Amino acid sequence: MSKESRKKSSNPATYGQSAGNRAAAAAKKAVKKTAEPATPKAAKKTTTKAAKTVTAKAATSKTVTKAKPAKPAASAAAATGLAEGAKAPAFKLPRDGGGTVSLADYAGKKLVLFFYPKANTPGCTKEAIDFTRLSKDFAAAGTAVLGVSADSVKAQDNFRDKHDLAVPLISDETHEMLEAYGAWGEKSLYGRKFLGIIRSTVLIGADGRVAKIWRNVKVDGHADAVLAAAKAL
């Protein structure tokens, strides 16, 4: 490079102009880059990311929708399908004193079935005595009465003799009839849950259909209430 050329390059005015041109060019390039639309590849990446976000939200929403509260347990009557108006389930079981008793024995007649937890216990004894006390009134109303429990025939004999009971007592040790009539299910005593007989009474009409059901019976006055229902049927 000649001495004159070096002199021109070192000229402050010329150098400033060159630097300014470079700055202007850089600014113009930046503006152009900002103004340019995103490339197809970049746009695709952004769209995919957005789609994943939406999918994630939808999955969360779906999970929340599925989390439904548990349904309450069905009652014994609902579990067996037994309801007022339904055809009474058939049965044939041994009774106190020997022999058997079946639903067919009472065809064309009204029938009361009272299910009690255990022979010779206080509540069951009072209930059986109350039905015995009203046995003639039930007969006058054209209604037969049967007591049912899971006790053995021998236990039923003892129960009858000890309290001079006048109603037949059926023994259902297999629980088949108890379950069919919704009288066998979960019970609770002092916080302990177990399976057993639910004190219940079923009134069957002369047409063989269930006319009325009483569940979780309170013994006091119950036999009188059943008699009133039988008379009205």
mmCIF file of N, CA and C in Angstrom, residues 91-223:
data_model
loop_
_atom_site.group_PDB
_atom_site.id
_atom_site.type_symbol
_atom_site.label_atom_id
_atom_site.label_comp_id
_atom_site.label_asym_id
_atom_site.label_seq_id
_atom_site.Cartn_x
_atom_site.Cartn_y
_atom_site.Cartn_z
ATOM 1 N N PHE A 91 -90.964 -71.229 48.094
ATOM 2 C CA PHE A 91 -90.094 -71.856 49.091
ATOM 3 C C PHE A 91 -90.730 -73.153 49.576
ATOM 4 N N LYS A 92 -89.910 -74.035 50.097
ATOM 5 C CA LYS A 92 -90.367 -75.268 50.745
ATOM 6 C C LYS A 92 -89.305 -75.643 51.765
ATOM 7 N N LEU A 93 -89.655 -75.516 53.059
ATOM 8 C CA LEU A 93 -88.673 -75.688 54.120
ATOM 9 C C LEU A 93 -89.259 -76.468 55.292
ATOM 10 N N PRO A 94 -88.385 -77.073 56.120
ATOM 11 C CA PRO A 94 -88.863 -77.800 57.311
ATOM 12 C C PRO A 94 -89.406 -76.839 58.365
ATOM 13 N N ARG A 95 -90.326 -77.324 59.178
ATOM 14 C CA ARG A 95 -90.931 -76.496 60.219
ATOM 15 C C ARG A 95 -90.869 -77.204 61.576
ATOM 16 N N ASP A 96 -91.201 -76.478 62.605
ATOM 17 C CA ASP A 96 -91.227 -77.068 63.947
ATOM 18 C C ASP A 96 -92.246 -78.214 63.973
ATOM 19 N N GLY A 97 -91.978 -79.221 64.783
ATOM 20 C CA GLY A 97 -92.890 -80.366 64.893
ATOM 21 C C GLY A 97 -92.754 -81.368 63.769
ATOM 22 N N GLY A 98 -91.882 -81.101 62.801
ATOM 23 C CA GLY A 98 -91.706 -82.020 61.684
ATOM 24 C C GLY A 98 -92.524 -81.608 60.468
ATOM 25 N N GLY A 99 -92.226 -82.203 59.325
ATOM 26 C CA GLY A 99 -92.926 -81.859 58.094
ATOM 27 C C GLY A 99 -92.320 -80.643 57.429
ATOM 28 N N THR A 100 -92.922 -80.216 56.333
ATOM 29 C CA THR A 100 -92.425 -79.047 55.583
ATOM 30 C C THR A 100 -93.576 -78.070 55.320
ATOM 31 N N VAL A 101 -93.183 -76.851 54.979
ATOM 32 C CA VAL A 101 -94.143 -75.804 54.639
ATOM 33 C C VAL A 101 -93.686 -75.172 53.330
ATOM 34 N N SER A 102 -94.634 -74.918 52.423
ATOM 35 C CA SER A 102 -94.286 -74.274 51.151
ATOM 36 C C SER A 102 -95.254 -73.130 50.867
ATOM 37 N N LEU A 103 -94.844 -72.252 49.967
ATOM 38 C CA LEU A 103 -95.715 -71.148 49.573
ATOM 39 C C LEU A 103 -96.984 -71.680 48.912
ATOM 40 N N ALA A 104 -96.853 -72.783 48.192
ATOM 41 C CA ALA A 104 -97.994 -73.378 47.487
ATOM 42 C C ALA A 104 -99.090 -73.813 48.450
ATOM 43 N N ASP A 105 -98.731 -74.106 49.715
ATOM 44 C CA ASP A 105 -99.721 -74.524 50.715
ATOM 45 C C ASP A 105 -100.737 -73.416 51.001
ATOM 46 N N TYR A 106 -100.367 -72.169 50.659
ATOM 47 C CA TYR A 106 -101.232 -71.024 50.979
ATOM 48 C C TYR A 106 -101.759 -70.338 49.721
ATOM 49 N N ALA A 107 -101.809 -71.076 48.643
ATOM 50 C CA ALA A 107 -102.312 -70.517 47.378
ATOM 51 C C ALA A 107 -103.748 -70.026 47.563
ATOM 52 N N GLY A 108 -104.016 -68.818 47.095
ATOM 53 C CA GLY A 108 -105.354 -68.241 47.202
ATOM 54 C C GLY A 108 -105.661 -67.642 48.559
ATOM 55 N N LYS A 109 -104.664 -67.599 49.449
ATOM 56 C CA LYS A 109 -104.858 -67.028 50.786
ATOM 57 C C LYS A 109 -103.829 -65.917 51.037
ATOM 58 N N LYS A 110 -104.148 -65.054 51.967
ATOM 59 C CA LYS A 110 -103.182 -64.031 52.380
ATOM 60 C C LYS A 110 -102.214 -64.670 53.376
ATOM 61 N N LEU A 111 -100.960 -64.246 53.314
ATOM 62 C CA LEU A 111 -99.924 -64.861 54.160
ATOM 63 C C LEU A 111 -98.966 -63.808 54.699
ATOM 64 N N VAL A 112 -98.675 -63.915 55.998
ATOM 65 C CA VAL A 112 -97.683 -63.041 56.637
ATOM 66 C C VAL A 112 -96.446 -63.863 56.959
ATOM 67 N N LEU A 113 -95.286 -63.389 56.541
ATOM 68 C CA LEU A 113 -94.006 -64.012 56.880
ATOM 69 C C LEU A 113 -93.237 -63.017 57.740
ATOM 70 N N PHE A 114 -92.976 -63.376 58.998
ATOM 71 C CA PHE A 114 -92.141 -62.479 59.821
ATOM 72 C C PHE A 114 -90.792 -63.155 60.063
ATOM 73 N N PHE A 115 -89.741 -62.472 59.638
ATOM 74 C CA PHE A 115 -88.368 -62.982 59.722
ATOM 75 C C PHE A 115 -87.704 -62.424 60.983
ATOM 76 N N TYR A 116 -87.240 -63.308 61.848
ATOM 77 C CA TYR A 116 -86.628 -62.862 63.110
ATOM 78 C C TYR A 116 -85.200 -63.407 63.223
ATOM 79 N N PRO A 117 -84.287 -62.642 63.836
ATOM 80 C CA PRO A 117 -82.866 -63.026 63.889
ATOM 81 C C PRO A 117 -82.538 -64.326 64.624
ATOM 82 N N LYS A 118 -83.113 -64.533 65.828
ATOM 83 C CA LYS A 118 -82.723 -65.742 66.578
ATOM 84 C C LYS A 118 -83.773 -66.093 67.632
ATOM 85 N N ALA A 119 -84.096 -67.368 67.672
ATOM 86 C CA ALA A 119 -85.083 -67.854 68.643
ATOM 87 C C ALA A 119 -84.617 -67.627 70.074
ATOM 88 N N ASN A 120 -85.581 -67.332 70.933
ATOM 89 C CA ASN A 120 -85.351 -67.177 72.377
ATOM 90 C C ASN A 120 -84.548 -65.950 72.769
ATOM 91 N N THR A 121 -84.352 -65.023 71.857
ATOM 92 C CA THR A 121 -83.748 -63.732 72.229
ATOM 93 C C THR A 121 -84.909 -62.783 72.565
ATOM 94 N N PRO A 122 -84.671 -61.772 73.386
ATOM 95 C CA PRO A 122 -85.764 -60.914 73.881
ATOM 96 C C PRO A 122 -86.686 -60.337 72.811
ATOM 97 N N GLY A 123 -86.123 -59.665 71.798
ATOM 98 C CA GLY A 123 -86.955 -59.043 70.765
ATOM 99 C C GLY A 123 -87.723 -60.063 69.952
ATOM 100 N N CYS A 124 -87.077 -61.154 69.590
ATOM 101 C CA CYS A 124 -87.724 -62.196 68.778
ATOM 102 C C CYS A 124 -88.818 -62.903 69.568
ATOM 103 N N THR A 125 -88.574 -63.095 70.867
ATOM 104 C CA THR A 125 -89.577 -63.735 71.715
ATOM 105 C C THR A 125 -90.828 -62.866 71.809
ATOM 106 N N LYS A 126 -90.650 -61.571 72.037
ATOM 107 C CA LYS A 126 -91.798 -60.665 72.135
ATOM 108 C C LYS A 126 -92.574 -60.614 70.817
ATOM 109 N N GLU A 127 -91.844 -60.581 69.704
ATOM 110 C CA GLU A 127 -92.502 -60.518 68.397
ATOM 111 C C GLU A 127 -93.334 -61.777 68.151
ATOM 112 N N ALA A 128 -92.766 -62.942 68.436
ATOM 113 C CA ALA A 128 -93.476 -64.207 68.220
ATOM 114 C C ALA A 128 -94.697 -64.314 69.131
ATOM 115 N N ILE A 129 -94.572 -63.849 70.363
ATOM 116 C CA ILE A 129 -95.700 -63.867 71.300
ATOM 117 C C ILE A 129 -96.810 -62.927 70.823
ATOM 118 N N ASP A 130 -96.424 -61.755 70.267
ATOM 119 C CA ASP A 130 -97.420 -60.801 69.761
ATOM 120 C C ASP A 130 -98.208 -61.390 68.594
ATOM 121 N N PHE A 131 -97.526 -62.069 67.681
ATOM 122 C CA PHE A 131 -98.229 -62.686 66.549
ATOM 123 C C PHE A 131 -99.110 -63.843 67.024
ATOM 124 N N THR A 132 -98.659 -64.568 68.059
ATOM 125 C CA THR A 132 -99.478 -65.640 68.629
ATOM 126 C C THR A 132 -100.735 -65.052 69.276
ATOM 127 N N ARG A 133 -100.570 -63.962 69.999
ATOM 128 C CA ARG A 133 -101.705 -63.293 70.656
ATOM 129 C C ARG A 133 -102.774 -62.886 69.654
ATOM 130 N N LEU A 134 -102.354 -62.507 68.439
ATOM 131 C CA LEU A 134 -103.287 -62.035 67.416
ATOM 132 C C LEU A 134 -103.630 -63.105 66.375
ATOM 133 N N SER A 135 -103.224 -64.353 66.626
ATOM 134 C CA SER A 135 -103.409 -65.418 65.622
ATOM 135 C C SER A 135 -104.872 -65.613 65.229
ATOM 136 N N LYS A 136 -105.803 -65.536 66.173
ATOM 137 C CA LYS A 136 -107.224 -65.701 65.857
ATOM 138 C C LYS A 136 -107.743 -64.528 65.012
ATOM 139 N N ASP A 137 -107.233 -63.339 65.293
ATOM 140 C CA ASP A 137 -107.639 -62.157 64.513
ATOM 141 C C ASP A 137 -107.123 -62.261 63.077
ATOM 142 N N PHE A 138 -105.908 -62.789 62.928
ATOM 143 C CA PHE A 138 -105.365 -62.992 61.581
ATOM 144 C C PHE A 138 -106.201 -64.029 60.837
ATOM 145 N N ALA A 139 -106.581 -65.098 61.523
ATOM 146 C CA ALA A 139 -107.379 -66.150 60.899
ATOM 147 C C ALA A 139 -108.736 -65.590 60.457
ATOM 148 N N ALA A 140 -109.310 -64.721 61.286
ATOM 149 C CA ALA A 140 -110.599 -64.106 60.952
ATOM 150 C C ALA A 140 -110.472 -63.210 59.721
ATOM 151 N N ALA A 141 -109.272 -62.665 59.501
ATOM 152 C CA ALA A 141 -109.026 -61.807 58.336
ATOM 153 C C ALA A 141 -108.583 -62.613 57.130
ATOM 154 N N GLY A 142 -108.671 -63.974 57.248
ATOM 155 C CA GLY A 142 -108.277 -64.847 56.137
ATOM 156 C C GLY A 142 -106.797 -64.812 55.852
ATOM 157 N N THR A 143 -105.987 -64.641 56.906
ATOM 158 C CA THR A 143 -104.527 -64.496 56.744
ATOM 159 C C THR A 143 -103.780 -65.494 57.621
ATOM 160 N N ALA A 144 -102.867 -66.254 57.042
ATOM 161 C CA ALA A 144 -102.016 -67.184 57.788
ATOM 162 C C ALA A 144 -100.732 -66.460 58.192
ATOM 163 N N VAL A 145 -100.083 -66.945 59.248
ATOM 164 C CA VAL A 145 -98.846 -66.320 59.744
ATOM 165 C C VAL A 145 -97.778 -67.381 59.932
ATOM 166 N N LEU A 146 -96.566 -67.104 59.419
ATOM 167 C CA LEU A 146 -95.416 -67.999 59.578
ATOM 168 C C LEU A 146 -94.225 -67.208 60.105
ATOM 169 N N GLY A 147 -93.504 -67.810 61.072
ATOM 170 C CA GLY A 147 -92.264 -67.205 61.550
ATOM 171 C C GLY A 147 -91.094 -67.893 60.863
ATOM 172 N N VAL A 148 -90.050 -67.117 60.507
ATOM 173 C CA VAL A 148 -88.913 -67.689 59.777
ATOM 174 C C VAL A 148 -87.595 -67.210 60.381
ATOM 175 N N SER A 149 -86.666 -68.143 60.615
ATOM 176 C CA SER A 149 -85.317 -67.796 61.069
ATOM 177 C C SER A 149 -84.347 -68.861 60.563
ATOM 178 N N ALA A 150 -83.069 -68.664 60.858
ATOM 179 C CA ALA A 150 -82.052 -69.629 60.423
ATOM 180 C C ALA A 150 -81.782 -70.682 61.494
ATOM 181 N N ASP A 151 -82.570 -70.682 62.555
ATOM 182 C CA ASP A 151 -82.405 -71.670 63.622
ATOM 183 C C ASP A 151 -82.740 -73.074 63.126
ATOM 184 N N SER A 152 -82.198 -74.080 63.778
ATOM 185 C CA SER A 152 -82.499 -75.473 63.427
ATOM 186 C C SER A 152 -83.929 -75.806 63.840
ATOM 187 N N VAL A 153 -84.453 -76.899 63.316
ATOM 188 C CA VAL A 153 -85.810 -77.331 63.677
ATOM 189 C C VAL A 153 -85.889 -77.606 65.183
ATOM 190 N N LYS A 154 -84.830 -78.190 65.731
ATOM 191 C CA LYS A 154 -84.796 -78.485 67.169
ATOM 192 C C LYS A 154 -84.913 -77.196 67.983
ATOM 193 N N ALA A 155 -84.211 -76.149 67.557
ATOM 194 C CA ALA A 155 -84.268 -74.862 68.256
ATOM 195 C C ALA A 155 -85.654 -74.243 68.128
ATOM 196 N N GLN A 156 -86.280 -74.428 66.967
ATOM 197 C CA GLN A 156 -87.635 -73.905 66.771
ATOM 198 C C GLN A 156 -88.627 -74.647 67.683
ATOM 199 N N ASP A 157 -88.454 -75.941 67.835
ATOM 200 C CA ASP A 157 -89.313 -76.722 68.732
ATOM 201 C C ASP A 157 -89.203 -76.198 70.166
ATOM 202 N N ASN A 158 -87.991 -75.959 70.585
ATOM 203 C CA ASN A 158 -87.753 -75.462 71.937
ATOM 204 C C ASN A 158 -88.370 -74.071 72.118
ATOM 205 N N PHE A 159 -88.226 -73.230 71.119
ATOM 206 C CA PHE A 159 -88.781 -71.875 71.139
ATOM 207 C C PHE A 159 -90.303 -71.925 71.274
ATOM 208 N N ARG A 160 -90.936 -72.806 70.496
ATOM 209 C CA ARG A 160 -92.402 -72.957 70.521
ATOM 210 C C ARG A 160 -92.890 -73.440 71.883
ATOM 211 N N ASP A 161 -92.246 -74.479 72.387
ATOM 212 C CA ASP A 161 -92.681 -75.071 73.653
ATOM 213 C C ASP A 161 -92.456 -74.140 74.847
ATOM 214 N N LYS A 162 -91.350 -73.429 74.823
ATOM 215 C CA LYS A 162 -91.011 -72.558 75.952
ATOM 216 C C LYS A 162 -91.983 -71.391 76.089
ATOM 217 N N HIS A 163 -92.511 -70.900 74.969
ATOM 218 C CA HIS A 163 -93.364 -69.701 75.020
ATOM 219 C C HIS A 163 -94.792 -69.960 74.529
ATOM 220 N N ASP A 164 -95.165 -71.235 74.358
ATOM 221 C CA ASP A 164 -96.512 -71.611 73.921
ATOM 222 C C ASP A 164 -96.915 -70.871 72.641
ATOM 223 N N LEU A 165 -96.043 -70.896 71.663
ATOM 224 C CA LEU A 165 -96.294 -70.182 70.411
ATOM 225 C C LEU A 165 -97.289 -70.966 69.541
ATOM 226 N N ALA A 166 -98.199 -70.218 68.894
ATOM 227 C CA ALA A 166 -99.250 -70.870 68.095
ATOM 228 C C ALA A 166 -99.076 -70.651 66.597
ATOM 229 N N VAL A 167 -97.928 -70.113 66.196
ATOM 230 C CA VAL A 167 -97.687 -69.904 64.760
ATOM 231 C C VAL A 167 -96.584 -70.860 64.310
ATOM 232 N N PRO A 168 -96.710 -71.447 63.120
ATOM 233 C CA PRO A 168 -95.658 -72.343 62.609
ATOM 234 C C PRO A 168 -94.323 -71.602 62.482
ATOM 235 N N LEU A 169 -93.232 -72.293 62.790
ATOM 236 C CA LEU A 169 -91.896 -71.699 62.726
ATOM 237 C C LEU A 169 -91.060 -72.453 61.705
ATOM 238 N N ILE A 170 -90.591 -71.739 60.697
ATOM 239 C CA ILE A 170 -89.809 -72.345 59.606
ATOM 240 C C ILE A 170 -88.314 -72.243 59.888
ATOM 241 N N SER A 171 -87.590 -73.300 59.510
ATOM 242 C CA SER A 171 -86.134 -73.322 59.660
ATOM 243 C C SER A 171 -85.454 -73.174 58.302
ATOM 244 N N ASP A 172 -84.698 -72.077 58.123
ATOM 245 C CA ASP A 172 -83.972 -71.842 56.862
ATOM 246 C C ASP A 172 -82.478 -71.730 57.155
ATOM 247 N N GLU A 173 -81.867 -72.867 57.426
ATOM 248 C CA GLU A 173 -80.445 -72.873 57.786
ATOM 249 C C GLU A 173 -79.528 -72.538 56.610
ATOM 250 N N THR A 174 -80.012 -72.696 55.385
ATOM 251 C CA THR A 174 -79.179 -72.396 54.205
ATOM 252 C C THR A 174 -79.288 -70.928 53.774
ATOM 253 N N HIS A 175 -80.239 -70.207 54.341
ATOM 254 C CA HIS A 175 -80.473 -68.777 54.054
ATOM 255 C C HIS A 175 -81.076 -68.514 52.673
ATOM 256 N N GLU A 176 -81.439 -69.531 51.947
ATOM 257 C CA GLU A 176 -81.957 -69.322 50.585
ATOM 258 C C GLU A 176 -83.255 -68.514 50.578
ATOM 259 N N MET A 177 -84.188 -68.875 51.440
ATOM 260 C CA MET A 177 -85.449 -68.128 51.509
ATOM 261 C C MET A 177 -85.212 -66.730 52.074
ATOM 262 N N LEU A 178 -84.362 -66.646 53.087
ATOM 263 C CA LEU A 178 -84.048 -65.350 53.701
ATOM 264 C C LEU A 178 -83.489 -64.383 52.661
ATOM 265 N N GLU A 179 -82.594 -64.874 51.816
ATOM 266 C CA GLU A 179 -82.000 -64.034 50.775
ATOM 267 C C GLU A 179 -83.035 -63.658 49.721
ATOM 268 N N ALA A 180 -83.878 -64.623 49.351
ATOM 269 C CA ALA A 180 -84.894 -64.367 48.322
ATOM 270 C C ALA A 180 -85.867 -63.277 48.750
ATOM 271 N N TYR A 181 -86.129 -63.209 50.049
ATOM 272 C CA TYR A 181 -87.068 -62.210 50.573
ATOM 273 C C TYR A 181 -86.359 -60.962 51.099
ATOM 274 N N GLY A 182 -85.046 -60.856 50.864
ATOM 275 C CA GLY A 182 -84.305 -59.662 51.263
ATOM 276 C C GLY A 182 -84.129 -59.523 52.758
ATOM 277 N N ALA A 183 -84.243 -60.640 53.493
ATOM 278 C CA ALA A 183 -84.131 -60.601 54.951
ATOM 279 C C ALA A 183 -82.744 -61.038 55.441
ATOM 280 N N TRP A 184 -81.809 -61.205 54.520
ATOM 281 C CA TRP A 184 -80.429 -61.593 54.893
ATOM 282 C C TRP A 184 -79.494 -60.553 54.291
ATOM 283 N N GLY A 185 -78.663 -59.941 55.139
ATOM 284 C CA GLY A 185 -77.757 -58.911 54.622
ATOM 285 C C GLY A 185 -76.810 -58.397 55.678
ATOM 286 N N GLU A 186 -76.135 -57.303 55.350
ATOM 287 C CA GLU A 186 -75.132 -56.738 56.268
ATOM 288 C C GLU A 186 -75.798 -56.002 57.418
ATOM 289 N N LYS A 187 -75.309 -56.268 58.614
ATOM 290 C CA LYS A 187 -75.818 -55.610 59.817
ATOM 291 C C LYS A 187 -74.650 -54.996 60.570
ATOM 292 N N SER A 188 -74.956 -54.120 61.500
ATOM 293 C CA SER A 188 -73.906 -53.461 62.277
ATOM 294 C C SER A 188 -74.294 -53.451 63.750
ATOM 295 N N LEU A 189 -73.337 -53.821 64.613
ATOM 296 C CA LEU A 189 -73.576 -53.831 66.052
ATOM 297 C C LEU A 189 -72.316 -53.365 66.763
ATOM 298 N N TYR A 190 -72.437 -52.254 67.494
ATOM 299 C CA TYR A 190 -71.304 -51.677 68.209
ATOM 300 C C TYR A 190 -70.099 -51.444 67.279
ATOM 301 N N GLY A 191 -70.392 -50.979 66.069
ATOM 302 C CA GLY A 191 -69.335 -50.665 65.110
ATOM 303 C C GLY A 191 -68.808 -51.856 64.337
ATOM 304 N N ARG A 192 -69.304 -53.058 64.645
ATOM 305 C CA ARG A 192 -68.844 -54.270 63.944
ATOM 306 C C ARG A 192 -69.870 -54.660 62.890
ATOM 307 N N LYS A 193 -69.420 -54.893 61.668
ATOM 308 C CA LYS A 193 -70.321 -55.275 60.582
ATOM 309 C C LYS A 193 -70.258 -56.788 60.351
ATOM 310 N N PHE A 194 -71.418 -57.364 60.084
ATOM 311 C CA PHE A 194 -71.493 -58.805 59.863
ATOM 312 C C PHE A 194 -72.767 -59.119 59.088
ATOM 313 N N LEU A 195 -72.840 -60.348 58.541
ATOM 314 C CA LEU A 195 -74.033 -60.789 57.818
ATOM 315 C C LEU A 195 -74.987 -61.477 58.774
ATOM 316 N N GLY A 196 -76.272 -61.191 58.628
ATOM 317 C CA GLY A 196 -77.258 -61.804 59.507
ATOM 318 C C GLY A 196 -78.665 -61.532 59.020
ATOM 319 N N ILE A 197 -79.645 -61.944 59.816
ATOM 320 C CA ILE A 197 -81.045 -61.749 59.463
ATOM 321 C C ILE A 197 -81.487 -60.330 59.821
ATOM 322 N N ILE A 198 -82.067 -59.661 58.835
ATOM 323 C CA ILE A 198 -82.612 -58.320 59.040
ATOM 324 C C ILE A 198 -84.078 -58.501 59.429
ATOM 325 N N ARG A 199 -84.446 -58.045 60.609
ATOM 326 C CA ARG A 199 -85.821 -58.247 61.065
ATOM 327 C C ARG A 199 -86.778 -57.606 60.060
ATOM 328 N N SER A 200 -87.560 -58.435 59.401
ATOM 329 C CA SER A 200 -88.441 -57.976 58.322
ATOM 330 C C SER A 200 -89.764 -58.732 58.369
ATOM 331 N N THR A 201 -90.775 -58.151 57.751
ATOM 332 C CA THR A 201 -92.072 -58.817 57.612
ATOM 333 C C THR A 201 -92.592 -58.565 56.206
ATOM 334 N N VAL A 202 -93.152 -59.605 55.596
ATOM 335 C CA VAL A 202 -93.695 -59.494 54.238
ATOM 336 C C VAL A 202 -95.144 -59.979 54.249
ATOM 337 N N LEU A 203 -96.024 -59.162 53.716
ATOM 338 C CA LEU A 203 -97.441 -59.529 53.586
ATOM 339 C C LEU A 203 -97.702 -59.891 52.128
ATOM 340 N N ILE A 204 -98.160 -61.113 51.913
ATOM 341 C CA ILE A 204 -98.433 -61.606 50.560
ATOM 342 C C ILE A 204 -99.945 -61.674 50.361
ATOM 343 N N GLY A 205 -100.430 -61.158 49.242
ATOM 344 C CA GLY A 205 -101.853 -61.161 48.956
ATOM 345 C C GLY A 205 -102.329 -62.512 48.442
ATOM 346 N N ALA A 206 -103.642 -62.655 48.342
ATOM 347 C CA ALA A 206 -104.226 -63.908 47.859
ATOM 348 C C ALA A 206 -103.831 -64.197 46.410
ATOM 349 N N ASP A 207 -103.368 -63.156 45.698
ATOM 350 C CA ASP A 207 -102.929 -63.330 44.309
ATOM 351 C C ASP A 207 -101.485 -63.806 44.199
ATOM 352 N N GLY A 208 -100.831 -64.029 45.351
ATOM 353 C CA GLY A 208 -99.453 -64.522 45.347
ATOM 354 C C GLY A 208 -98.404 -63.439 45.148
ATOM 355 N N ARG A 209 -98.820 -62.182 45.220
ATOM 356 C CA ARG A 209 -97.883 -61.066 45.057
ATOM 357 C C ARG A 209 -97.643 -60.339 46.380
ATOM 358 N N VAL A 210 -96.450 -59.743 46.473
ATOM 359 C CA VAL A 210 -96.081 -59.023 47.695
ATOM 360 C C VAL A 210 -96.932 -57.756 47.811
ATOM 361 N N ALA A 211 -97.700 -57.670 48.894
ATOM 362 C CA ALA A 211 -98.577 -56.514 49.103
ATOM 363 C C ALA A 211 -97.884 -55.421 49.912
ATOM 364 N N LYS A 212 -97.065 -55.817 50.888
ATOM 365 C CA LYS A 212 -96.364 -54.829 51.720
ATOM 366 C C LYS A 212 -95.115 -55.445 52.340
ATOM 367 N N ILE A 213 -94.095 -54.604 52.509
ATOM 368 C CA ILE A 213 -92.820 -55.041 53.112
ATOM 369 C C ILE A 213 -92.459 -54.091 54.250
ATOM 370 N N TRP A 214 -92.059 -54.663 55.376
ATOM 371 C CA TRP A 214 -91.538 -53.877 56.497
ATOM 372 C C TRP A 214 -90.078 -54.290 56.703
ATOM 373 N N ARG A 215 -89.160 -53.320 56.737
ATOM 374 C CA ARG A 215 -87.739 -53.606 56.951
ATOM 375 C C ARG A 215 -87.270 -52.981 58.270
ATOM 376 N N ASN A 216 -86.257 -53.626 58.887
ATOM 377 C CA ASN A 216 -85.688 -53.131 60.144
ATOM 378 C C ASN A 216 -86.805 -52.844 61.149
ATOM 379 N N VAL A 217 -87.607 -53.860 61.358
ATOM 380 C CA VAL A 217 -88.807 -53.753 62.191
ATOM 381 C C VAL A 217 -88.501 -53.415 63.655
ATOM 382 N N LYS A 218 -89.306 -52.525 64.207
ATOM 383 C CA LYS A 218 -89.320 -52.253 65.644
ATOM 384 C C LYS A 218 -90.469 -53.082 66.207
ATOM 385 N N VAL A 219 -90.171 -53.945 67.168
ATOM 386 C CA VAL A 219 -91.143 -54.942 67.628
ATOM 387 C C VAL A 219 -92.415 -54.352 68.238
ATOM 388 N N ASP A 220 -92.283 -53.345 69.072
ATOM 389 C CA ASP A 220 -93.457 -52.800 69.764
ATOM 390 C C ASP A 220 -94.535 -52.325 68.788
ATOM 391 N N GLY A 221 -95.722 -52.925 68.883
ATOM 392 C CA GLY A 221 -96.852 -52.528 68.053
ATOM 393 C C GLY A 221 -96.809 -53.032 66.625
ATOM 394 N N HIS A 222 -95.752 -53.776 66.268
ATOM 395 C CA HIS A 222 -95.597 -54.203 64.877
ATOM 396 C C HIS A 222 -96.665 -55.213 64.450
ATOM 397 N N ALA A 223 -96.915 -56.219 65.256
ATOM 398 C CA ALA A 223 -97.902 -57.247 64.896
ATOM 399 C C ALA A 223 -99.277 -56.625 64.675
#
